[in-house]
GROMACS .gro file of C-alpha atoms in nm:
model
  424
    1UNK     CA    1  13.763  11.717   8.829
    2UNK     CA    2  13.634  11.840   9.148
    3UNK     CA    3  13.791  11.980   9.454
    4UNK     CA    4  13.955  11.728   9.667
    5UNK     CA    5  13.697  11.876  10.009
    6UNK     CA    6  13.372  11.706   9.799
    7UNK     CA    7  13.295  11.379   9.911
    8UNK     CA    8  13.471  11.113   9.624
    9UNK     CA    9  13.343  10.934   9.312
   10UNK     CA   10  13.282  10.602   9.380
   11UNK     CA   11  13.360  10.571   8.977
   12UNK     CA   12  13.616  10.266   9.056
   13UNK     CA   13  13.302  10.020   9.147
   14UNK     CA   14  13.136  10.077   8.846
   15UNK     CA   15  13.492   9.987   8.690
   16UNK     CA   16  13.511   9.649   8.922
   17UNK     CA   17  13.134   9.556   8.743
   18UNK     CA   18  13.282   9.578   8.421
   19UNK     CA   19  13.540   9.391   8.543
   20UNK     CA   20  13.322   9.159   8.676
   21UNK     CA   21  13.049   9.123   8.410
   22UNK     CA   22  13.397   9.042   8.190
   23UNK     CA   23  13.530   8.723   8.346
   24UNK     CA   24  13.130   8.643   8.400
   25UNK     CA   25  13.150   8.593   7.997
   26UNK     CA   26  13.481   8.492   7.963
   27UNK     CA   27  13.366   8.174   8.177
   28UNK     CA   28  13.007   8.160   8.032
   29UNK     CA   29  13.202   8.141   7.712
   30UNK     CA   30  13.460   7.886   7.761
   31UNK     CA   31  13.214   7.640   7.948
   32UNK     CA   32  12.938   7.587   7.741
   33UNK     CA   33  13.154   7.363   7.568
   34UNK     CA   34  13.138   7.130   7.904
   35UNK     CA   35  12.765   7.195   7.952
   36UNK     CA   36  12.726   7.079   7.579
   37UNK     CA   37  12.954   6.840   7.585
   38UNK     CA   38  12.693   6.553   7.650
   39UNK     CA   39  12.465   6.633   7.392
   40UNK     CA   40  12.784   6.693   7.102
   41UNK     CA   41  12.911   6.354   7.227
   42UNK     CA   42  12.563   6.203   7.128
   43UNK     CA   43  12.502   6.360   6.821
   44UNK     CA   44  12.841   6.357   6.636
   45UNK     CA   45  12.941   6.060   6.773
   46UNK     CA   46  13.278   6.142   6.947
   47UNK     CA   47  13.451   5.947   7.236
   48UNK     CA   48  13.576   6.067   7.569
   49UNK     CA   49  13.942   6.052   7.452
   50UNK     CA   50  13.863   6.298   7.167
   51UNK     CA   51  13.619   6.537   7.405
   52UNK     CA   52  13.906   6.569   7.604
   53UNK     CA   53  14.152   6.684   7.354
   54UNK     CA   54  13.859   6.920   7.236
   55UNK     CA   55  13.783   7.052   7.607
   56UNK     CA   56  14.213   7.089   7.673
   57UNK     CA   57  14.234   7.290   7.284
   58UNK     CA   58  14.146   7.602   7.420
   59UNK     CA   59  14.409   7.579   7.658
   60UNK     CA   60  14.663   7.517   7.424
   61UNK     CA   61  14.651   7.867   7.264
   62UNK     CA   62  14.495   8.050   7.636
   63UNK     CA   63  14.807   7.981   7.780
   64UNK     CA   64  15.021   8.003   7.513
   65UNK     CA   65  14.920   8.394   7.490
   66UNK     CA   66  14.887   8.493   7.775
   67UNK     CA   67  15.265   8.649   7.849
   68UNK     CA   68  15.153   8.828   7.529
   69UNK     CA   69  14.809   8.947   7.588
   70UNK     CA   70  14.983   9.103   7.930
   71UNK     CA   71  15.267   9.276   7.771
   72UNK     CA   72  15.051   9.388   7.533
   73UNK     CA   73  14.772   9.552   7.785
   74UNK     CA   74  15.092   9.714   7.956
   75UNK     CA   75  15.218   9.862   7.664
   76UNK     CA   76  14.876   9.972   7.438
   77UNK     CA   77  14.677  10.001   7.774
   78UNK     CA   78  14.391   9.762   7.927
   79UNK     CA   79  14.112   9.992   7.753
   80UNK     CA   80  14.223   9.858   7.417
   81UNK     CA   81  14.374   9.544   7.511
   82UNK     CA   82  14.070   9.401   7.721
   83UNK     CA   83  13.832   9.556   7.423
   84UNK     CA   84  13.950   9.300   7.142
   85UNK     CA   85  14.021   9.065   7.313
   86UNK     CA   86  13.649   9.032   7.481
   87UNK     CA   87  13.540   9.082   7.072
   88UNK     CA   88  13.805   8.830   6.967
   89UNK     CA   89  13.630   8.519   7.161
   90UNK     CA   90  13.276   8.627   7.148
   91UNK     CA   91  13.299   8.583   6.776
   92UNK     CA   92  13.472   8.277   6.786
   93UNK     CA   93  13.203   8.103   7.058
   94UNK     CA   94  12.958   8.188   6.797
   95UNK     CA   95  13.170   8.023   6.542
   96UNK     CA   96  13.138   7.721   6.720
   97UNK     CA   97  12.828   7.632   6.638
   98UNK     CA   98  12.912   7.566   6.307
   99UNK     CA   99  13.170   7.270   6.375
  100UNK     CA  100  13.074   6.974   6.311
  101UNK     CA  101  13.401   6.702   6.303
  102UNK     CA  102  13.670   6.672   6.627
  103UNK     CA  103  13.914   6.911   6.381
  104UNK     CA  104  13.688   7.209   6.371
  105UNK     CA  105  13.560   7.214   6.733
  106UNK     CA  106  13.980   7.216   6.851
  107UNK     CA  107  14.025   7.478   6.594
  108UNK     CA  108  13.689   7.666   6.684
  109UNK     CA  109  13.893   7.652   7.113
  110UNK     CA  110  14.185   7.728   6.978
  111UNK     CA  111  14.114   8.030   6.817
  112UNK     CA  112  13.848   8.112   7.152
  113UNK     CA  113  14.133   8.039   7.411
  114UNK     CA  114  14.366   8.268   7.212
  115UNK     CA  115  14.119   8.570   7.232
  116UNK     CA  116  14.075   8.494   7.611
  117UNK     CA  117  14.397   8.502   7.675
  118UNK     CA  118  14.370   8.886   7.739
  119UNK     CA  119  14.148   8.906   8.019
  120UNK     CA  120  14.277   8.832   8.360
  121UNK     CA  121  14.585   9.011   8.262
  122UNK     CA  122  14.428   9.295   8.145
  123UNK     CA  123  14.256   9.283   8.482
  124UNK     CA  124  14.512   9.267   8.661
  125UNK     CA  125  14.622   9.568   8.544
  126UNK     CA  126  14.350   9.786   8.575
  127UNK     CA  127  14.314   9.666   8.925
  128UNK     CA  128  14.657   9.796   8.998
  129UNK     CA  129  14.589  10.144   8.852
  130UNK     CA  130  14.222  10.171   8.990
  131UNK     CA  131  14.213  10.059   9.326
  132UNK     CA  132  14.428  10.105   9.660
  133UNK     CA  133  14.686   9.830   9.786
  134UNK     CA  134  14.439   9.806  10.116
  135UNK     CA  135  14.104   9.727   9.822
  136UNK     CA  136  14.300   9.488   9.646
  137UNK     CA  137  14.208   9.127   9.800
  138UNK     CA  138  13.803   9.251   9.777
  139UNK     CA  139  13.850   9.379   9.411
  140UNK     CA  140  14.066   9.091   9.300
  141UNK     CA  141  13.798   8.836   9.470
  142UNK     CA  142  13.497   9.034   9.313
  143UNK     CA  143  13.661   9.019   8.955
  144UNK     CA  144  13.769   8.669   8.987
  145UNK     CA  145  13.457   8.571   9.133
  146UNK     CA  146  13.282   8.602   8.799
  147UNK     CA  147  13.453   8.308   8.674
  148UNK     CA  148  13.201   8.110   8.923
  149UNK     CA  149  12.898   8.321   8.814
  150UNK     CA  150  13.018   8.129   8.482
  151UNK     CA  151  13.085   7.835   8.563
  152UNK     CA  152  12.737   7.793   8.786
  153UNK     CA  153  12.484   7.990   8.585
  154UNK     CA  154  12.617   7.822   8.236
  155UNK     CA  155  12.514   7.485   8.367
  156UNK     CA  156  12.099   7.488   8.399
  157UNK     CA  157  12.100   7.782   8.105
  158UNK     CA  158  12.335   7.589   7.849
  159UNK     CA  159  12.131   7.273   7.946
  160UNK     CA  160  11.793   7.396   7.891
  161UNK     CA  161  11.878   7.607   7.592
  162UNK     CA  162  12.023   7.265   7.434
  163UNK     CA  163  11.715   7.075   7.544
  164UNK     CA  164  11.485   7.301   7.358
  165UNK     CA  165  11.678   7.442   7.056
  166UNK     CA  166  12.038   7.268   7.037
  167UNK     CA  167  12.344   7.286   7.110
  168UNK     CA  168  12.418   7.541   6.858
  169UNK     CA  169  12.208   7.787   6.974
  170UNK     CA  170  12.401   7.811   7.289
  171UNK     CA  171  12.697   7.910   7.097
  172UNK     CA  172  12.581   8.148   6.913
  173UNK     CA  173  12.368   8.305   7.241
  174UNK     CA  174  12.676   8.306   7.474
  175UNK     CA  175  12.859   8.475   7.223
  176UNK     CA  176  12.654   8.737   7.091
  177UNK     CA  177  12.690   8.831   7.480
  178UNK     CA  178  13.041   8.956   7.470
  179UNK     CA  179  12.960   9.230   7.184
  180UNK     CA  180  12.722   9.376   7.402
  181UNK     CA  181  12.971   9.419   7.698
  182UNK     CA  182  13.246   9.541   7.455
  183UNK     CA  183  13.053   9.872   7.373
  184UNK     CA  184  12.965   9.918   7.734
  185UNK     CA  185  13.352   9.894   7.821
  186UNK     CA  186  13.417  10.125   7.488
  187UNK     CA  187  13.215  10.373   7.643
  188UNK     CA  188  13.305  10.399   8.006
  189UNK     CA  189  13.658  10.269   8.076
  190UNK     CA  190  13.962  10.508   8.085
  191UNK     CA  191  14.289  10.518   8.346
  192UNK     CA  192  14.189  10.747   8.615
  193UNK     CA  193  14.411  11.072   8.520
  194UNK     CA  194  14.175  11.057   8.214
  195UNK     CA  195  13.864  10.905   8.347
  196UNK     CA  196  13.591  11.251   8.272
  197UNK     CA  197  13.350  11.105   8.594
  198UNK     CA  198  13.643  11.089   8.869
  199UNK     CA  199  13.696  11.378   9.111
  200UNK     CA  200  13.998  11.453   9.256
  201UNK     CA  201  13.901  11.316   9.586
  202UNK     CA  202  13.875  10.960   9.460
  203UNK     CA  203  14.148  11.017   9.248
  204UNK     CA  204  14.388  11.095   9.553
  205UNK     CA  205  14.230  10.814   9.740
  206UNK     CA  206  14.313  10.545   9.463
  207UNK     CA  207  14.705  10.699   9.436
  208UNK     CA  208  14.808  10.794   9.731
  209UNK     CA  209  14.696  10.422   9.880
  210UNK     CA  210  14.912  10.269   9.634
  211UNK     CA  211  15.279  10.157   9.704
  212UNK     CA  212  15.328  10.158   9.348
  213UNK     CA  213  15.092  10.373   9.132
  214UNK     CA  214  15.067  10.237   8.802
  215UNK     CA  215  14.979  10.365   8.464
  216UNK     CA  216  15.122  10.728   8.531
  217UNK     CA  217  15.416  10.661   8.333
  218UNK     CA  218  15.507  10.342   8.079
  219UNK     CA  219  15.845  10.278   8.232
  220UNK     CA  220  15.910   9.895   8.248
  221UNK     CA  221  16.223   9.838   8.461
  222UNK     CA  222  16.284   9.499   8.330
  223UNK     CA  223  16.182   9.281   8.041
  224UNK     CA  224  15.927   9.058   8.083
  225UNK     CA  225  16.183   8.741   8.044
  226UNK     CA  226  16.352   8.869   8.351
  227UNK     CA  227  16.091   8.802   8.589
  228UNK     CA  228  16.122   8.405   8.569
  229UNK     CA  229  16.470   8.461   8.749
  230UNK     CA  230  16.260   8.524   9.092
  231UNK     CA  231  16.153   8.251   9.322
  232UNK     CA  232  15.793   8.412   9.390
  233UNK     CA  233  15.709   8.417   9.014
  234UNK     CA  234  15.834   8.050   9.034
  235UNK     CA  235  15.638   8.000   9.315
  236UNK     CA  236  15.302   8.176   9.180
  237UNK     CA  237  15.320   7.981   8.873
  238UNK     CA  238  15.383   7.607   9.001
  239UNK     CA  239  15.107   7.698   9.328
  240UNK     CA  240  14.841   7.816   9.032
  241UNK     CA  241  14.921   7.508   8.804
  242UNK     CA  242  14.814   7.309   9.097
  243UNK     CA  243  14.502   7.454   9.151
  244UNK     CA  244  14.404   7.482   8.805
  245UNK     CA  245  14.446   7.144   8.744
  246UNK     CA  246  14.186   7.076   8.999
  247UNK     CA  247  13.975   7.366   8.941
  248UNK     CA  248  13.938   7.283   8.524
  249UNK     CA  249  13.790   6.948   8.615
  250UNK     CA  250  13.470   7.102   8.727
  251UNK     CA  251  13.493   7.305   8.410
  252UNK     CA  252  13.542   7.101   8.174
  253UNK     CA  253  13.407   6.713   8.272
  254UNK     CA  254  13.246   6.802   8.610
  255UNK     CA  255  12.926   6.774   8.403
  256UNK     CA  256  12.998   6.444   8.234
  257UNK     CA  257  13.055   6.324   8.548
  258UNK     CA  258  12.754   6.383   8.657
  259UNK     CA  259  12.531   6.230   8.372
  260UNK     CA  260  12.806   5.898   8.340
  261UNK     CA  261  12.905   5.802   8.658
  262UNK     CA  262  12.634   5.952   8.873
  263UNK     CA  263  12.319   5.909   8.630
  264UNK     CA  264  12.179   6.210   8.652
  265UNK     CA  265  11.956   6.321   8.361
  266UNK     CA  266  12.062   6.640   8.148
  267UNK     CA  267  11.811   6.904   8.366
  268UNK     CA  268  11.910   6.737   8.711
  269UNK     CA  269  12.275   6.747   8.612
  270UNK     CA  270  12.237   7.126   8.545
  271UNK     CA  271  12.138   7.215   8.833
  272UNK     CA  272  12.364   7.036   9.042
  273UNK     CA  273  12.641   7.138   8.857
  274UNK     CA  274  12.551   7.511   8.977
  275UNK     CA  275  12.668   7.409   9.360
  276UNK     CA  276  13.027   7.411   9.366
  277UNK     CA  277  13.053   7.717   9.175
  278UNK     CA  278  12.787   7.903   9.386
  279UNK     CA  279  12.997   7.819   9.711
  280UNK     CA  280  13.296   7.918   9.526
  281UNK     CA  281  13.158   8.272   9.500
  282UNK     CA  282  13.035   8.295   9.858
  283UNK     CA  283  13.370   8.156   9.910
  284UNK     CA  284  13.600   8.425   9.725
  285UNK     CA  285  13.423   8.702   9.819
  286UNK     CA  286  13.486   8.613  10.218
  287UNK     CA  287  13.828   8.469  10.092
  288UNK     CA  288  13.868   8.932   9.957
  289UNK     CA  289  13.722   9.049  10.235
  290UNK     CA  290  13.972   8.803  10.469
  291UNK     CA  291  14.337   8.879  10.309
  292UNK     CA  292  14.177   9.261  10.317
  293UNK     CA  293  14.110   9.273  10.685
  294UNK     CA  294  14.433   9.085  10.770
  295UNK     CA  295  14.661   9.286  10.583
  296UNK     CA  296  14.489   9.582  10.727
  297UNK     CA  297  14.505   9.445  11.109
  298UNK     CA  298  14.853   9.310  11.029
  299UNK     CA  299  15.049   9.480  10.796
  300UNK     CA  300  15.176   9.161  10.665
  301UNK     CA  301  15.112   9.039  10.329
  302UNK     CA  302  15.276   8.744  10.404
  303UNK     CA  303  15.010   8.635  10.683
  304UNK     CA  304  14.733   8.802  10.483
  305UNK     CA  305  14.778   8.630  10.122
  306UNK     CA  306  14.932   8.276  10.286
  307UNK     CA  307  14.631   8.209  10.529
  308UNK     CA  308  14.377   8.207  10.227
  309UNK     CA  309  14.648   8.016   9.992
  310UNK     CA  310  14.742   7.730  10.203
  311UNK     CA  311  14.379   7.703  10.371
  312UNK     CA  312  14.243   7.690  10.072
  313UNK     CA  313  14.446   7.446   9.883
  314UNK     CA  314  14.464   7.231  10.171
  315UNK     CA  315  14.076   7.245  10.199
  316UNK     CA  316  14.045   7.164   9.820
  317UNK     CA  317  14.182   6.847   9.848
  318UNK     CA  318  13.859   6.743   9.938
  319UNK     CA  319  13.805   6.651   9.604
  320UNK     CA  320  13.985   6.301   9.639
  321UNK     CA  321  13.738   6.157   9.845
  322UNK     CA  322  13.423   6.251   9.627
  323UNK     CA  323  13.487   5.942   9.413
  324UNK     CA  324  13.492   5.748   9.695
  325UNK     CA  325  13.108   5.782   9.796
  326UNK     CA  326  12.819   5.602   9.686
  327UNK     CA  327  12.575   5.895   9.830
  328UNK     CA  328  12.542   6.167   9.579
  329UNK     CA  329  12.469   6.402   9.823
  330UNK     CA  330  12.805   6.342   9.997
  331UNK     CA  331  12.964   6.375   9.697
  332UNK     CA  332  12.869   6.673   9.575
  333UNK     CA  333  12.903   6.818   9.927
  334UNK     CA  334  13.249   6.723   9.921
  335UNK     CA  335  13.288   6.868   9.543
  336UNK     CA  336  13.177   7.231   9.732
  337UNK     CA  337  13.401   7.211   9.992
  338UNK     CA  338  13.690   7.169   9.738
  339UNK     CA  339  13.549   7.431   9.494
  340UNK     CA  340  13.497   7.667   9.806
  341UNK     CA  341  13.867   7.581   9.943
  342UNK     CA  342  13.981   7.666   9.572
  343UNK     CA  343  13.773   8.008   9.532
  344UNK     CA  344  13.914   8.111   9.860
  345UNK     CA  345  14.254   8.078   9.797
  346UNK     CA  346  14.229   8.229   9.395
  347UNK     CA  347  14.124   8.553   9.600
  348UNK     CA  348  14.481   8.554   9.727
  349UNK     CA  349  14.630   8.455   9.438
  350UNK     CA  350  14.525   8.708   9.147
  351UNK     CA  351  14.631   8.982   9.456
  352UNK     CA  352  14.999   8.870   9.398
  353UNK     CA  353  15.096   9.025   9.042
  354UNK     CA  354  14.984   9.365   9.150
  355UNK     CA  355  15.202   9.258   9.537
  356UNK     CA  356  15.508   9.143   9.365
  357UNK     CA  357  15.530   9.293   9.026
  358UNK     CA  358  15.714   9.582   8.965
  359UNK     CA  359  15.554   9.891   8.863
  360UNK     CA  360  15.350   9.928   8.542
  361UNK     CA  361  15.456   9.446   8.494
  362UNK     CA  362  15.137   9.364   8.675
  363UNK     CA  363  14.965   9.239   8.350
  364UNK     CA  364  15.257   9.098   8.220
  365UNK     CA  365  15.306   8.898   8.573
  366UNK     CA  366  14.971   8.807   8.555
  367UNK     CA  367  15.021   8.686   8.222
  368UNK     CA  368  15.309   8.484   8.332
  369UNK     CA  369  15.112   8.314   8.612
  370UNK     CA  370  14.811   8.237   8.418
  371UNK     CA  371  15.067   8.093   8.127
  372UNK     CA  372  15.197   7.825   8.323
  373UNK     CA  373  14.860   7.811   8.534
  374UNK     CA  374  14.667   7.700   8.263
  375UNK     CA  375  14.910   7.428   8.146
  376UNK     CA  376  14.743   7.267   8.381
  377UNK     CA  377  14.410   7.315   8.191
  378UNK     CA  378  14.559   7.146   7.870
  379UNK     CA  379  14.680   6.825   8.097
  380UNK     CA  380  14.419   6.810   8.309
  381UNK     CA  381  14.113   6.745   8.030
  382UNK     CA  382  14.392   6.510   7.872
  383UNK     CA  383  14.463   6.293   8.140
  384UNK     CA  384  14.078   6.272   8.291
  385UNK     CA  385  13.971   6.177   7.959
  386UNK     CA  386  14.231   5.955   7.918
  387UNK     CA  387  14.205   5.762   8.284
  388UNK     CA  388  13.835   5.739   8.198
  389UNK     CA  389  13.845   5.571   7.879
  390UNK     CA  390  14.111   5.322   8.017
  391UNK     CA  391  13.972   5.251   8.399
  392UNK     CA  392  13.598   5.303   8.340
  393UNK     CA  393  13.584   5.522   8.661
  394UNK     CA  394  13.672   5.899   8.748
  395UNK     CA  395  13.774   5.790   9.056
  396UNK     CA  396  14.151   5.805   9.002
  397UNK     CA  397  14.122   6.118   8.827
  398UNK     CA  398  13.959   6.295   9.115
  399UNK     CA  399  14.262   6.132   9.351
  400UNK     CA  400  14.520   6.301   9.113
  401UNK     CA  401  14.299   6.634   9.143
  402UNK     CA  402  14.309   6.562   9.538
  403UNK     CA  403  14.722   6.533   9.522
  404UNK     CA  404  14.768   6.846   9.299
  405UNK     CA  405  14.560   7.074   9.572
  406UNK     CA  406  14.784   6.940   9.824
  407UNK     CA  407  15.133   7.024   9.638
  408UNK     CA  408  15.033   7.347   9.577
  409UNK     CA  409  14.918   7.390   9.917
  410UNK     CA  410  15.323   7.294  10.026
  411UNK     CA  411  15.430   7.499   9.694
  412UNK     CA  412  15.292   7.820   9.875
  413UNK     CA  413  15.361   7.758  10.196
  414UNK     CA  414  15.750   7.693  10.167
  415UNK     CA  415  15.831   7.800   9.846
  416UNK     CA  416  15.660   8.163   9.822
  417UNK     CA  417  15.886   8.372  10.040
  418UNK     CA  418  15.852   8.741  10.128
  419UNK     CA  419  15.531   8.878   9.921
  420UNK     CA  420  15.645   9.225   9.840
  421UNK     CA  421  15.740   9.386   9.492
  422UNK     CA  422  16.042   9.331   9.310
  423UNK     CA  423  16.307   9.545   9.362
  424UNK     CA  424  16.545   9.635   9.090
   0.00000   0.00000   0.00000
């Protein structure tokens, strides 16, 4: 490394692309089920109440690693950790396109959702190692933002790819994605100390703007288990349930929607599904660059994190109404206002494992809060799918979306107390 008078390596942005280009196929990856989903439906014949239980598999076994997948990226390291598990659900989307009965597309998710389950942990980590406390609302927003890059671009892509070659093809095209990235990741990512492109400038700039500098040492000063005995992880987990539950409709039958109740043909639907996802992003990035400048201005992680959190949720609840409307254009205005409310308060919310964790937990707390977070995934495909088939109408399932937003906009404003790391 080079003397700490050079100017410094910007070396951690190129990290936060990876990071980036990660959750961009992590998302790609677990929605082309939902862009597909009309077409499958068609072709193999299979009702609403079984898409749903195929759309909520990949929860089942996302969530159910997750608490593994972060101890596991604390204790091997995120090089490794984020490496198979990137491999691990690229080669299962491919697999997909083989299915061709309800049993092998939930076993096709399950075995996806259980490779994904590494990710946001693993991201969570190297966020905490790489960048300063005052860079952490812009990184955490830029990383998270890729699961809108997704989300949006998978729409008109997935749609025209199964137009002109089947659905399939998508599979095995979204999937082949992830190797690519993997060798890319391979070859680039290290922890700083070892990274052979830092210089010491950067290198003092990342640790000594850390309150806790992570990956130095592998001292854990409590078990994993132990963290469920504080009221913030509490907090963190029943706030992110909420908003997933809300969030996973537009991943999962946000698309449906469109075609069923709003008649839109399979093209038209594709591009409309790209809105709320596109304001999400323009959304989380200001959402980073807003919990940044107020803890900055403030010194308050409390005012910095909690503005975005219960703004957002409260914003989000939006949603309700969108059923409500006979004008499509209303309604999917409404639908980005509630994505955009969402995406600005996840900025906040993948900030507070590396605020509240203690040092070298981050992934593991991440992995705790996405656990119970996606819970919310498995019941929320479930329970749309299952007030469609017996009302006719998503109305009341965009209501119950509508009430979630709003208890975890009370869930983090009264429940999350000081936002600072655990002492022990």
């Amino acid at each position: 490394m080079n003397d700490t008078s050079q100017k410094k390596t910007h070396v951690r942005f190129y990290i936060g692309i990876l990071m980036l280009t990660a959750i961009v196929i992590n998302y790609l990856d677990r929605t082309v089920m939902s862009a597909a989903a009309p077409a499958i439906i068609k072709d193999l014949h299979i009702g609403p109440g079984e898409m749903g239980i195929i759309m909520s598999a990949f929860f089942w076994s996302y969530a159910a690693f997750q608490i593994p997948a972060g101890w596991l990226a604390d204790k091997i390291g995120q090089r490794l950790c984020l490496a198979i598990s990137v491999l691990w659900w690229s080669l299962a989307t491919a697999a997909t396109a083989i299915a061709k009965t309800p049993a092998g597309f939930i076993w096709a998710r399950v075995f996806m959702g259980t490779g994904e389950a590494g990710a946001y942990p693993s991201n969570a980590g190297v966020a905490a190692k790489w960048f300063p406390d005052r860079e952490r609302g812009r990184i955490t927003a830029l990383f998270d933002s890729g699961s809108k890059f997704g989300t949006a671009f998978t729409m008109p892509l997935v749609a025209w790819i199964v137009a002109a070659y089947g659905w399939q093809v998508a599979f095995v095209i979204c999937g082949a994605l992830g190797i690519f990235w993997v060798a890319a990741w391979w070859a680039y990512y290290q922890d700083p100390e070892k990274h052979k492109s830092i210089n010491a400038a950067e290198l003092k700039y990342i640790r000594d703007g850390q309150a806790k500098k992570e990956g130095i040492d592998n001292v854990q000063p409590l078990k994993w288990h132990q963290l469920l005995r504080y009221r913030n992880v509490i907090a963190m987990c029943i706030g992110f349930f909420m908003l997933n539950y809300a969030i996973y409709f537009f991943i999962t039958w946000f698309p449906t929607y469109l075609v069923q109740e709003r008649g839109m043909t399979l093209m038209k639907m594709g591009w409309m599904a790209m809105l709320p996802p596109l304001c999400g992003i323009l959304a989380q990035w200001a959402g980073g660059i807003f919990t940044d400048y107020m803890y900055a201005k403030t010194g308050s992680l409390n005012k910095a994190r909690k503005i975005n959190l219960v703004g957002g949720m409260t914003l989000a609840t939006s949603i309700a109404l969108a059923g409500l409307t006979q004008s499509d254009v209303v309604a999917i205005a409404l639908l980005c206002i509630s994505y955009g409310g969402l995406a600005f308060a996840a900025s906040a919310i993948w900030c507070l494992p590396g605020d509240i964790a203690p040092r070298n937990m981050t992934s593991v707390l991440g992995g705790i809060q996405n656990a119970f977070s996606n819970c919310g995934g498995i019941l929320g495909p479930i329970v749309t799918g299952y007030i469609i088939a017996t009302s006719g109408s998503f109305i009341p399932a965009l209501m119950v979306s509508g009430a979630c937003c709003f208890i975890g906009a009370m869930v983090y404003l009264f429940m999350l107390k000081d936002i600072k790391p655990i002492e022990v």
